[in-house]
Short mmCIF file of C-alpha atoms in Angstrom, two decimals:
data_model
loop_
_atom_site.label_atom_id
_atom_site.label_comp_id
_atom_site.label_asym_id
_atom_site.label_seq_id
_atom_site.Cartn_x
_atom_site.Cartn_y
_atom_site.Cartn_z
CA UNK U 1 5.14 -47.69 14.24
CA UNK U 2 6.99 -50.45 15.76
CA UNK U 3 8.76 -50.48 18.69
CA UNK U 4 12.25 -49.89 17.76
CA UNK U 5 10.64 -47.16 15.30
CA UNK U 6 9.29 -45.77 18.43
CA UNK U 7 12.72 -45.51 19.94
CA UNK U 8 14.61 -44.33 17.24
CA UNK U 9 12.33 -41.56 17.43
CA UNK U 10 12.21 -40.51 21.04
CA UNK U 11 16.57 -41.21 20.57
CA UNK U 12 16.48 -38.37 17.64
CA UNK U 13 13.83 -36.10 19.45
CA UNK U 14 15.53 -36.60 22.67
CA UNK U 15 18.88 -35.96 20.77
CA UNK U 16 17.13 -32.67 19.83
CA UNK U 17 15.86 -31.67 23.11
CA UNK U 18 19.64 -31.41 24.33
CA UNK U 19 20.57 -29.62 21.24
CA UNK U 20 17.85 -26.84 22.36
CA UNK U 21 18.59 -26.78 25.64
CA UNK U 22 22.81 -26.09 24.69
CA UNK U 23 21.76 -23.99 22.28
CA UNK U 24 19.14 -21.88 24.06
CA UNK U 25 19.61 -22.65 27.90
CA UNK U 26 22.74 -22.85 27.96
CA UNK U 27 23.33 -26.17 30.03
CA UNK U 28 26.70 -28.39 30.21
CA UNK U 29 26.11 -30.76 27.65
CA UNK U 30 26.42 -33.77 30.00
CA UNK U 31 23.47 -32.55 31.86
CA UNK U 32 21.50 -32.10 29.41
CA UNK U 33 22.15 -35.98 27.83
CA UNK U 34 21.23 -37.51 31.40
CA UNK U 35 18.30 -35.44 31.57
CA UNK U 36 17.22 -35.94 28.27
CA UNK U 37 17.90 -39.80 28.24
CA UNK U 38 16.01 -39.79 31.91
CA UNK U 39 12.92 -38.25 29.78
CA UNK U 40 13.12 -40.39 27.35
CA UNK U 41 13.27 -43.36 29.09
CA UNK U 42 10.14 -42.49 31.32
CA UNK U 43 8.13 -41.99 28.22
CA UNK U 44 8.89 -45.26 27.22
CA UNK U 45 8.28 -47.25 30.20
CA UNK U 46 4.96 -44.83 29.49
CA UNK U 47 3.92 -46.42 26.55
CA UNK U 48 5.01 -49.55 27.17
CA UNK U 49 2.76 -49.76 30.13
CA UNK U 50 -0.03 -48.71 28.09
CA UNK U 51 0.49 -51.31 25.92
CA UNK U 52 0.12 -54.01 28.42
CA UNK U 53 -2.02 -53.18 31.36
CA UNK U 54 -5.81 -53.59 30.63
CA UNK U 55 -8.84 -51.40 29.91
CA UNK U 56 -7.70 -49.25 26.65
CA UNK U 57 -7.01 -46.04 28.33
CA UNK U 58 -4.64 -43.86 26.32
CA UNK U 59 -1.22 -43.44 26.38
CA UNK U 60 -1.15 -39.96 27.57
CA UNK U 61 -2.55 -41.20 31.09
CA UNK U 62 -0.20 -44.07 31.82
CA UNK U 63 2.86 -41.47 30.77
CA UNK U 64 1.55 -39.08 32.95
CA UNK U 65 1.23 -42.08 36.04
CA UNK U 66 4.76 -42.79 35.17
CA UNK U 67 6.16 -39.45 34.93
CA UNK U 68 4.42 -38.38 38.11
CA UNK U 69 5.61 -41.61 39.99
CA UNK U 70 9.16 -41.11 39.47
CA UNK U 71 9.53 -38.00 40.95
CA UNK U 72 7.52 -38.87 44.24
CA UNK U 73 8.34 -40.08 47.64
CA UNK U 74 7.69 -43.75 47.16
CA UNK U 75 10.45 -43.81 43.59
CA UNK U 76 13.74 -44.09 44.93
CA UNK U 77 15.16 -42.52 42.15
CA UNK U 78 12.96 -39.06 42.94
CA UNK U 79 15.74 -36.34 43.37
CA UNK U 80 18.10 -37.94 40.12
CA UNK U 81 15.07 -37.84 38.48
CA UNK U 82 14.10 -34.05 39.41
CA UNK U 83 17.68 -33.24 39.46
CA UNK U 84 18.54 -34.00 36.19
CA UNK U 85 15.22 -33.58 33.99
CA UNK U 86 15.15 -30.13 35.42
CA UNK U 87 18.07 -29.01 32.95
CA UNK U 88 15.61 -29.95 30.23
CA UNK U 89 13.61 -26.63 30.02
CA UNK U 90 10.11 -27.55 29.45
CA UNK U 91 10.68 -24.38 26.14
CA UNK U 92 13.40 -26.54 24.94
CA UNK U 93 11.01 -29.36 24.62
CA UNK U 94 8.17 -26.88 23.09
CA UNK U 95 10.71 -26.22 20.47
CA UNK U 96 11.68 -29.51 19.11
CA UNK U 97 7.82 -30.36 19.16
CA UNK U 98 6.84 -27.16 16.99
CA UNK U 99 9.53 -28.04 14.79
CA UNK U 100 7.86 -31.40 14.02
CA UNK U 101 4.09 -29.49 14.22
CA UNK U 102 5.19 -27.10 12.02
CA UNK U 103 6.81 -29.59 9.38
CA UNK U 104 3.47 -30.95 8.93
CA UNK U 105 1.31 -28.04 8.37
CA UNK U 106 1.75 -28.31 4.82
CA UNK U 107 -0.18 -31.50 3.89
CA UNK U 108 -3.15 -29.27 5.09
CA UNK U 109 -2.73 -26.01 3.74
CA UNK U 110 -4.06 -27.07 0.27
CA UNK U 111 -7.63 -27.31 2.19
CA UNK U 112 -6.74 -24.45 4.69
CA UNK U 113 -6.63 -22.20 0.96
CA UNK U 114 -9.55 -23.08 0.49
CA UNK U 115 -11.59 -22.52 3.02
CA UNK U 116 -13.74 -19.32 4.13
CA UNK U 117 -12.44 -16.38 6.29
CA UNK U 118 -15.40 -17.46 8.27
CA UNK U 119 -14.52 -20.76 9.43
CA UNK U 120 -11.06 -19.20 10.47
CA UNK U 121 -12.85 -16.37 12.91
CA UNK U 122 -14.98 -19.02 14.27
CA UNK U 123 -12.24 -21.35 14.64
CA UNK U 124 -10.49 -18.46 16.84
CA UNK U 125 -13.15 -18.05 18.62
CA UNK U 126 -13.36 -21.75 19.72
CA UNK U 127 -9.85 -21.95 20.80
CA UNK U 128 -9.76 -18.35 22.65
CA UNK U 129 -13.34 -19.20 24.21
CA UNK U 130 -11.79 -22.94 25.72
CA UNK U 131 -8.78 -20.77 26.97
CA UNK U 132 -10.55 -18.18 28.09
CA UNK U 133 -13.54 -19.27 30.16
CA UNK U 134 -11.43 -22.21 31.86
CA UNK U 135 -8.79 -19.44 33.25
CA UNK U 136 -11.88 -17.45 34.19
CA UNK U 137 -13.74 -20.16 35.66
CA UNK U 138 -9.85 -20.96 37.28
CA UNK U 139 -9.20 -17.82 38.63
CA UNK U 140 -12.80 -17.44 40.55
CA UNK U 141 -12.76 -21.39 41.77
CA UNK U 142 -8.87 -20.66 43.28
CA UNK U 143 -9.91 -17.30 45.00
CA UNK U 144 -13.14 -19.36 46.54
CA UNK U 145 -10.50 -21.91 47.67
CA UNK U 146 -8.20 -19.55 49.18
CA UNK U 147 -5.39 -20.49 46.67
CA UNK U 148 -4.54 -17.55 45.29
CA UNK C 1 12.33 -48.00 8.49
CA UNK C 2 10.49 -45.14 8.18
CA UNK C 3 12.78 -43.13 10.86
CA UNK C 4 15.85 -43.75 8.34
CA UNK C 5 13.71 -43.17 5.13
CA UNK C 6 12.14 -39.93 6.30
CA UNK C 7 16.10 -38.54 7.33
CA UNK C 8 15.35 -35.73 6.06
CA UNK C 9 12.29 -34.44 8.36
CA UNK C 10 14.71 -34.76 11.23
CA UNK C 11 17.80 -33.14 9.90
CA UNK C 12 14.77 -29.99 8.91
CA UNK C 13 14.10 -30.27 12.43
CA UNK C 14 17.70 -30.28 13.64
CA UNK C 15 18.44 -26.83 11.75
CA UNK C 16 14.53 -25.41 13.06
CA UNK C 17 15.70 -26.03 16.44
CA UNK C 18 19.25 -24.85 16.31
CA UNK C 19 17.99 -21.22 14.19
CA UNK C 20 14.81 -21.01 16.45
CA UNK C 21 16.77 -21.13 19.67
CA UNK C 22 19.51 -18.84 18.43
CA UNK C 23 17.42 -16.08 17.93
CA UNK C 24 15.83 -16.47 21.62
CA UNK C 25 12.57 -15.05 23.03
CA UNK C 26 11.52 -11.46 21.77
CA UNK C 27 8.88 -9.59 23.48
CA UNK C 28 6.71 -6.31 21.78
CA UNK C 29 4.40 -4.43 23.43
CA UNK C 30 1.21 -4.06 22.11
CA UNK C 31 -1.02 -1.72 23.96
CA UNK C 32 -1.08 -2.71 27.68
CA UNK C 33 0.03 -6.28 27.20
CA UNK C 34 2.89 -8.08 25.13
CA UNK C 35 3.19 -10.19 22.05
CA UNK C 36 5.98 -13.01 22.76
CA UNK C 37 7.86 -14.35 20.41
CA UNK C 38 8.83 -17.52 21.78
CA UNK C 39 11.86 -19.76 19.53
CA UNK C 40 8.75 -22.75 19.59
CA UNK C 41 7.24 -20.34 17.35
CA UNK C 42 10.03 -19.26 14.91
CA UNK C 43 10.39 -23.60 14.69
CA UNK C 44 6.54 -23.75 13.76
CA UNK C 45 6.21 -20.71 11.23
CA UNK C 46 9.59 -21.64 9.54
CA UNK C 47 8.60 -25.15 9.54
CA UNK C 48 5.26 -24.71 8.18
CA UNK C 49 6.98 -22.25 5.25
CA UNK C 50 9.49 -25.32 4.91
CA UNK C 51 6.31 -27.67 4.15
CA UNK C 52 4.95 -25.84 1.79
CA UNK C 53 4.15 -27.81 -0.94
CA UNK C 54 5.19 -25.14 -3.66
CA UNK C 55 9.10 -25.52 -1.79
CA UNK C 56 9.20 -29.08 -2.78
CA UNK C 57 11.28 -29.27 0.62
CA UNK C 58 9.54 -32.40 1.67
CA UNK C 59 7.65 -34.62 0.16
CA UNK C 60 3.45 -35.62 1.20
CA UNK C 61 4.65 -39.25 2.64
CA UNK C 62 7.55 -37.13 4.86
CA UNK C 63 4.67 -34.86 6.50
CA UNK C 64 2.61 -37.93 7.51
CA UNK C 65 5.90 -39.16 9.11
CA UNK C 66 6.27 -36.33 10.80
CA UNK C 67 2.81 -35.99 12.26
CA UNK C 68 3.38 -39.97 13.28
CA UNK C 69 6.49 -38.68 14.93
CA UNK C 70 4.28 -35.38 16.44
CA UNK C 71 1.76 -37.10 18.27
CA UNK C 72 4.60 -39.78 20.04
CA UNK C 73 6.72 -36.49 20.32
CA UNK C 74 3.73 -34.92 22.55
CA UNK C 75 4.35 -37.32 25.18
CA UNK C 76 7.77 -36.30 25.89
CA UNK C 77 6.17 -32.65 27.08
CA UNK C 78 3.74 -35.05 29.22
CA UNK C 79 6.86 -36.58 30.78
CA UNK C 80 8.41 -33.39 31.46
CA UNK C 81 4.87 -31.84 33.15
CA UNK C 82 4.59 -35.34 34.92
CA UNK C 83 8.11 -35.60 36.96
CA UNK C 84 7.54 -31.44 37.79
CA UNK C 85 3.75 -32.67 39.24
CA UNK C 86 5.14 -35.23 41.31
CA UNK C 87 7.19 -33.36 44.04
CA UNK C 88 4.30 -31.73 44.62
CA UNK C 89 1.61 -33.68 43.91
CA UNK C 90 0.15 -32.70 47.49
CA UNK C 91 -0.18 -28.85 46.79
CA UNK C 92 -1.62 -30.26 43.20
CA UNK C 93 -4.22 -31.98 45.23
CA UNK C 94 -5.19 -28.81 47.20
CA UNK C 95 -6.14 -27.15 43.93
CA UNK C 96 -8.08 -30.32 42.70
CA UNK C 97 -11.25 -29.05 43.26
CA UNK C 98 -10.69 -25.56 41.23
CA UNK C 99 -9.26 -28.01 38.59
CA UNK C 100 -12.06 -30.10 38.43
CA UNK C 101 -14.76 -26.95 37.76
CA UNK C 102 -12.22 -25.43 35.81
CA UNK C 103 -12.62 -28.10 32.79
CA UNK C 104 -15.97 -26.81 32.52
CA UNK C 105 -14.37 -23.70 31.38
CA UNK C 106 -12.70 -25.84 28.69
CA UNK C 107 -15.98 -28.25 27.76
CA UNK C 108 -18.24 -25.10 27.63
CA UNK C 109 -15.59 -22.06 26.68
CA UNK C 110 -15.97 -23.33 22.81
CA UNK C 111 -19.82 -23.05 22.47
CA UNK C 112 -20.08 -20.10 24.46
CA UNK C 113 -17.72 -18.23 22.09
CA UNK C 114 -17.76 -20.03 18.97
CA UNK C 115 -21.28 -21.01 18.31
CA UNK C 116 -22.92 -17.44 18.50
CA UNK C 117 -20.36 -16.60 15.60
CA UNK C 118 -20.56 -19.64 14.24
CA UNK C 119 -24.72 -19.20 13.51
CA UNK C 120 -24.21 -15.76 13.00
CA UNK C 121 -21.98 -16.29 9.87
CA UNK C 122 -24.03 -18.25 8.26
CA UNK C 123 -22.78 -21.56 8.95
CA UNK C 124 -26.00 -23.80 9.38
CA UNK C 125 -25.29 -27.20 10.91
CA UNK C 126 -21.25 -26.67 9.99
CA UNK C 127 -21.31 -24.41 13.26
CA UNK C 128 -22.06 -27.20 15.69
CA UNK C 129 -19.32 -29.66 14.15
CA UNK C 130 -16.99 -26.87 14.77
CA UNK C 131 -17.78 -25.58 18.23
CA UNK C 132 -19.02 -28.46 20.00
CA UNK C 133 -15.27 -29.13 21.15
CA UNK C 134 -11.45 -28.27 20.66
CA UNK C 135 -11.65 -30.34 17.52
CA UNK C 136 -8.44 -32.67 17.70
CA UNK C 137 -8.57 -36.20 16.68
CA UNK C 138 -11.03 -37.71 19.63
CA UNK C 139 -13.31 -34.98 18.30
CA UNK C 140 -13.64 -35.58 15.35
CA UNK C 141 -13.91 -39.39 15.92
CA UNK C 142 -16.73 -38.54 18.00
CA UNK C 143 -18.05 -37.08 15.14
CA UNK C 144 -17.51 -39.35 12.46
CA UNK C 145 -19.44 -41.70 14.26
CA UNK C 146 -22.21 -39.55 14.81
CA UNK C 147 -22.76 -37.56 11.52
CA UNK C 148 -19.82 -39.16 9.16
CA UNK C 149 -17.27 -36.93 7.66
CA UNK C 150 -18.84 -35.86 4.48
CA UNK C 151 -22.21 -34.10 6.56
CA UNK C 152 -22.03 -30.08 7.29
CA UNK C 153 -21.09 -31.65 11.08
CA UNK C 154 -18.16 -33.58 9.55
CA UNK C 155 -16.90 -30.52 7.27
CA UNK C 156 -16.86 -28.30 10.55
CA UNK C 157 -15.26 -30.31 13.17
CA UNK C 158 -12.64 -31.07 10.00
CA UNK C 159 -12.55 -27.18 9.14
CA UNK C 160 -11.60 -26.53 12.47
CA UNK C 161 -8.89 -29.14 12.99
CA UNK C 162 -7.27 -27.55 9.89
CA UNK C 163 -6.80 -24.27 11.07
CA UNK C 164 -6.03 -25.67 14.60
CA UNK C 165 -3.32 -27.51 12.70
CA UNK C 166 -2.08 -24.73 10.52
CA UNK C 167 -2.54 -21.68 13.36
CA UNK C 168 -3.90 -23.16 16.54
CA UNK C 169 -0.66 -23.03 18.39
CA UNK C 170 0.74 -19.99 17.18
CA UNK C 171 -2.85 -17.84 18.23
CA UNK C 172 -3.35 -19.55 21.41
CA UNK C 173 0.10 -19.11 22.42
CA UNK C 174 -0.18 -15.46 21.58
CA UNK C 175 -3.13 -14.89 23.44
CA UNK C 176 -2.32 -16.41 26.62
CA UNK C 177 0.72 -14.60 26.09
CA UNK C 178 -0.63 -11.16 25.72
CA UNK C 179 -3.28 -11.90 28.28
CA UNK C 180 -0.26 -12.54 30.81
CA UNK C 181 1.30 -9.72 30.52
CA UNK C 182 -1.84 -7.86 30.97
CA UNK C 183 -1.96 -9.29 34.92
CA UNK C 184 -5.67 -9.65 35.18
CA UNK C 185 -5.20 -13.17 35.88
CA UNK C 186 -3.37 -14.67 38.23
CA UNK C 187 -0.59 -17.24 36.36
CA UNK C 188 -2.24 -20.14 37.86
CA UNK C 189 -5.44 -19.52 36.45
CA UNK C 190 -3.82 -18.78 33.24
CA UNK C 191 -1.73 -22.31 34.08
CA UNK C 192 -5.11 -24.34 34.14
CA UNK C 193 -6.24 -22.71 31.30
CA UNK C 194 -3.60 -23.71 29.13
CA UNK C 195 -4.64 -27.17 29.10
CA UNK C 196 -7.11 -27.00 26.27
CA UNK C 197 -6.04 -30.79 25.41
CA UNK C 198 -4.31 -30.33 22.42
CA UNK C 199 -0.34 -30.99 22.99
CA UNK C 200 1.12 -27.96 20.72
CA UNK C 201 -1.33 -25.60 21.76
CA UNK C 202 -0.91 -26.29 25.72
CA UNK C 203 2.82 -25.96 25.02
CA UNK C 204 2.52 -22.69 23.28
CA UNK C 205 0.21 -21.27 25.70
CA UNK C 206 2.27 -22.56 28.79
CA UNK C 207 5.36 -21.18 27.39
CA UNK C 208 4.10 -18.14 26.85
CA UNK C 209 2.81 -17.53 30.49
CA UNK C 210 6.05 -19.25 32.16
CA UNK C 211 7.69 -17.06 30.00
CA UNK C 212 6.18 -13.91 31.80
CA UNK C 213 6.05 -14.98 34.87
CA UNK C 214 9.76 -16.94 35.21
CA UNK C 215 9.33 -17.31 38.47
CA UNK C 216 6.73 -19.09 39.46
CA UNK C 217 7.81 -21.72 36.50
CA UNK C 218 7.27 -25.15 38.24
CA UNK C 219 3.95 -24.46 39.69
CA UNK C 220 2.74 -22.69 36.55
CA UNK C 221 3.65 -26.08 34.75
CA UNK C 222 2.31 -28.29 36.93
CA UNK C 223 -1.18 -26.52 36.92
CA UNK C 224 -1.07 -26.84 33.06
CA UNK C 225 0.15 -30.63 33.16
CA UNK C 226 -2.49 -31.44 35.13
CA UNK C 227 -5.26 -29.60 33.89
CA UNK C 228 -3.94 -31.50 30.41
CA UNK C 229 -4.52 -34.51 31.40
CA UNK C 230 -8.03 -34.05 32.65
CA UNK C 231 -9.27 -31.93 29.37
CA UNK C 232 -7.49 -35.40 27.42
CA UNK C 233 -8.85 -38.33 29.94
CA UNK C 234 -12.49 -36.63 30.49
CA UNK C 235 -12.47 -34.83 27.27
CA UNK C 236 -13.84 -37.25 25.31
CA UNK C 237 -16.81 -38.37 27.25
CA UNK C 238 -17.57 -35.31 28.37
CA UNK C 239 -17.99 -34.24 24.67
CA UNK C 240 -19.39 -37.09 23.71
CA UNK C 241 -22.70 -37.33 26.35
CA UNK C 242 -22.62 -33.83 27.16
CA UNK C 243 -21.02 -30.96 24.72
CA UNK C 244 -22.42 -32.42 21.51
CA UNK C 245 -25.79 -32.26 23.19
CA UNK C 246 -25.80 -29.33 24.62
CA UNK C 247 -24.61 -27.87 21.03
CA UNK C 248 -27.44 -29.04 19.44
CA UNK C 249 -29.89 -27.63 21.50
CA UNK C 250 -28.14 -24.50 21.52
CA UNK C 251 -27.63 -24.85 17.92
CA UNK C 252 -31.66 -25.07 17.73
CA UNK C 253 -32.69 -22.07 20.33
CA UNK C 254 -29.91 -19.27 18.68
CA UNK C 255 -30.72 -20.46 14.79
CA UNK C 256 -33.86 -18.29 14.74
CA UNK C 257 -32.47 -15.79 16.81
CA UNK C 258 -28.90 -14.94 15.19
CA UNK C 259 -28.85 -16.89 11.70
CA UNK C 260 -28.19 -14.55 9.05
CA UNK C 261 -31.91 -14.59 6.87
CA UNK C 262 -30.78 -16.52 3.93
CA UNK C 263 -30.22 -19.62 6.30
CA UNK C 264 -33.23 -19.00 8.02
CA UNK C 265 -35.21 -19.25 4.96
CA UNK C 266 -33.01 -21.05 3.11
CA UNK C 267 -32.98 -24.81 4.61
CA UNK C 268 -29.04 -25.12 5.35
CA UNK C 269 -29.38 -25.68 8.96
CA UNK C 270 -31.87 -29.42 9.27
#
């Protein structure tokens, strides 16, 4: 996708976002544009740093760099930022994603039908075993820290 | 443009949202813990119904826009984790050590689980092309590379990314639901748990444990952002030089002991 593909999309899905959080959080629809625009606009800047700074790493990492930079000390814009992106429910955002995950399920279920009942077990076994040992190994590691 | 030729995907999406967050959150016991019905699921199972090929809803070309659209889309739940990390990026730090060791949990928590059941099915060489890692896209470039797509390795690692596509989210956010509610764990551990690097799935799991514990929200995400990014940034060379390795040999001590006879004897496994 190019890049004003890539806008137009984070424009509708952002568009979305604010519908879900009206709809199901119940913000002031104002808020929940400027918050939603704020998000969308980080993201950007995300991936457009990605694009240009060196060394290939993925986009999820220079998002993240961004994200996290804007809401510390050294960003001047910090509390707008938290202010506003904090009427975006991070459930609201889980729901407009879903939507999209769950529109493309069915280019796979043609395979999925036919494939063994024991794949499926051992594919639930994969995911609860990665979710499962890192909270265990999580909750020993924070109560040797003193965390929790 | 694809965005204005694939309208149709979007307006879907418009109605999944509005519907899904109508109905709201549900929660029904089950035992001593609590299946939670979160509206992210609603939008995935009625999606997923919508795509179904026999509705003639939307067409093959539509889905592969929307799966384009997905993976950009995951970012924007990135974003959101990212500006709740940075406030507190200092208390983050205090935990980084737990977070570190916890991502062996992640690496390791597939093969520990999956592999036994995986040889004891019967699935020769499938089983360590299935359990070796999550199985998203690095994955299974990983091992493409290695084995191609058309070996047993290939047809497990793309087995699995299947029914992580078609039920991944909706399980995983179930469990760490249910396994909330239960209390054993503390939400932070659950938090760092979620972040099995897979976008849908961390969001479905996350919800699900902010959703029982409301109020520690912001620290629970934060946990779960970061823990995210290291399963997504180490994830792949951690699979790659250690996981896959380790599979194999694993793959080679537990195929005499728990293989089913027939694949013993019978020359599936190499």
């Amino acid at each position: 996708m190019n890049w004003i593909e890539n806008i137009a999309v984070f424009v509708v899905a952002g568009a979305l976002a604010v519908v879900a959080a009206i709809v199901g959080f119940k913000i002031p629809v104002m808020d929940a544009v400027i918050g939603s625009a704020i998000l969308v606009v980080i993201t950007l800047i995300g991936i457009l740093v990605a694009r240009i700074m060196p060394g290939n790493l993925p986009m999820v990492f220079w998002v993240s760099i961004i994200a996290i930079l804007s809401t510390t000390s050294i960003s001047p814009f910090a509390a707008t930022v938290t202010k506003y992106t904090a009427k975006i429910d991070f459930l609201a955002i889980c729901t407009v994603v879903l939507s999209y995950a769950g529109l493309t399920v069915g280019k796979d279920l043609d395979m999925f039908k036919k494939m063994s009942w024991r794949i499926i077990v051992v594919a639930l076994a994969v995911y609860t075993g990665t979710f499962l040992c890192a909270t265990l190994v999580a909750e020993i590691m924070l109560h040797l820290e003193g965390i929790i | 443009m694809s965005l204005l030729n694939n309208w149709k995907i979007h307006l879907i999406a418009l109605v999944l949202v509005i519907i899904s967050e109508m109905i709201g959150m549900k929660k029904i016991p089950v035992g001593p813990g609590v299946l939670l019905f979160l509206p992210m699921l609603y939008a995935m199972i009625l999606g997923g119904v919508i795509s179904w090929p026999k509705m003639k809803v939307i067409t093959t070309g539509e889905m592969k826009h929307a799966t384009a659209v997905l993976s950009l889309l995951t970012l924007l739940l990135v974003t959101k984790l990212g500006v709740i990390i940075g406030p507190s990026l200092a208390k983050l730090a205090e935990a980084g050590f737990a977070l570190s060791i916890q991502e062996l949990g992640h690496f390791f928590g597939t093969v520990v689980l999956g592999l036994p059941i995986a040889i004891a099915l019967g699935l020769g060489r499938e089983s360590v092309g299935a359990t070796f890692s999550i199985d998203r896209e690095p994955n299974i470039a990983i091992i493409a590379e290695k084995y191609g797509l058309d070996s047993a390795e290939g047809r497990g690692v793309m087995a699995v990314y299947i029914c992580g596509t078609v039920f991944g989210a909706i399980w995983v956010g179930l469990i760490a639901g249910f396994l909330a509610a239960l209390q054993i764990f503390h939400p932070y551990a659950l938090a760092m748990g979620s972040g099995v690097g897979s976008g849908s799935m961390m969001a479905a799991a996350t919800g699900a444990i902010v959703a029982v514990f409301p109020d520690q929200k912001d620290e629970i995400l934060m946990y779960a952002g970061a823990s995210n990014l290291l399963t997504t940034m180490v994830g792949i060379y951690f699979c790659l030089f250690v996981s896959l390795p380790i599979t194999n040999y694993l793959y080679k001590v537990l195929t005499p002991i728990l293989a089913p006879k027939r694949v013993r004897d019978g020359g599936i496994s190499k």
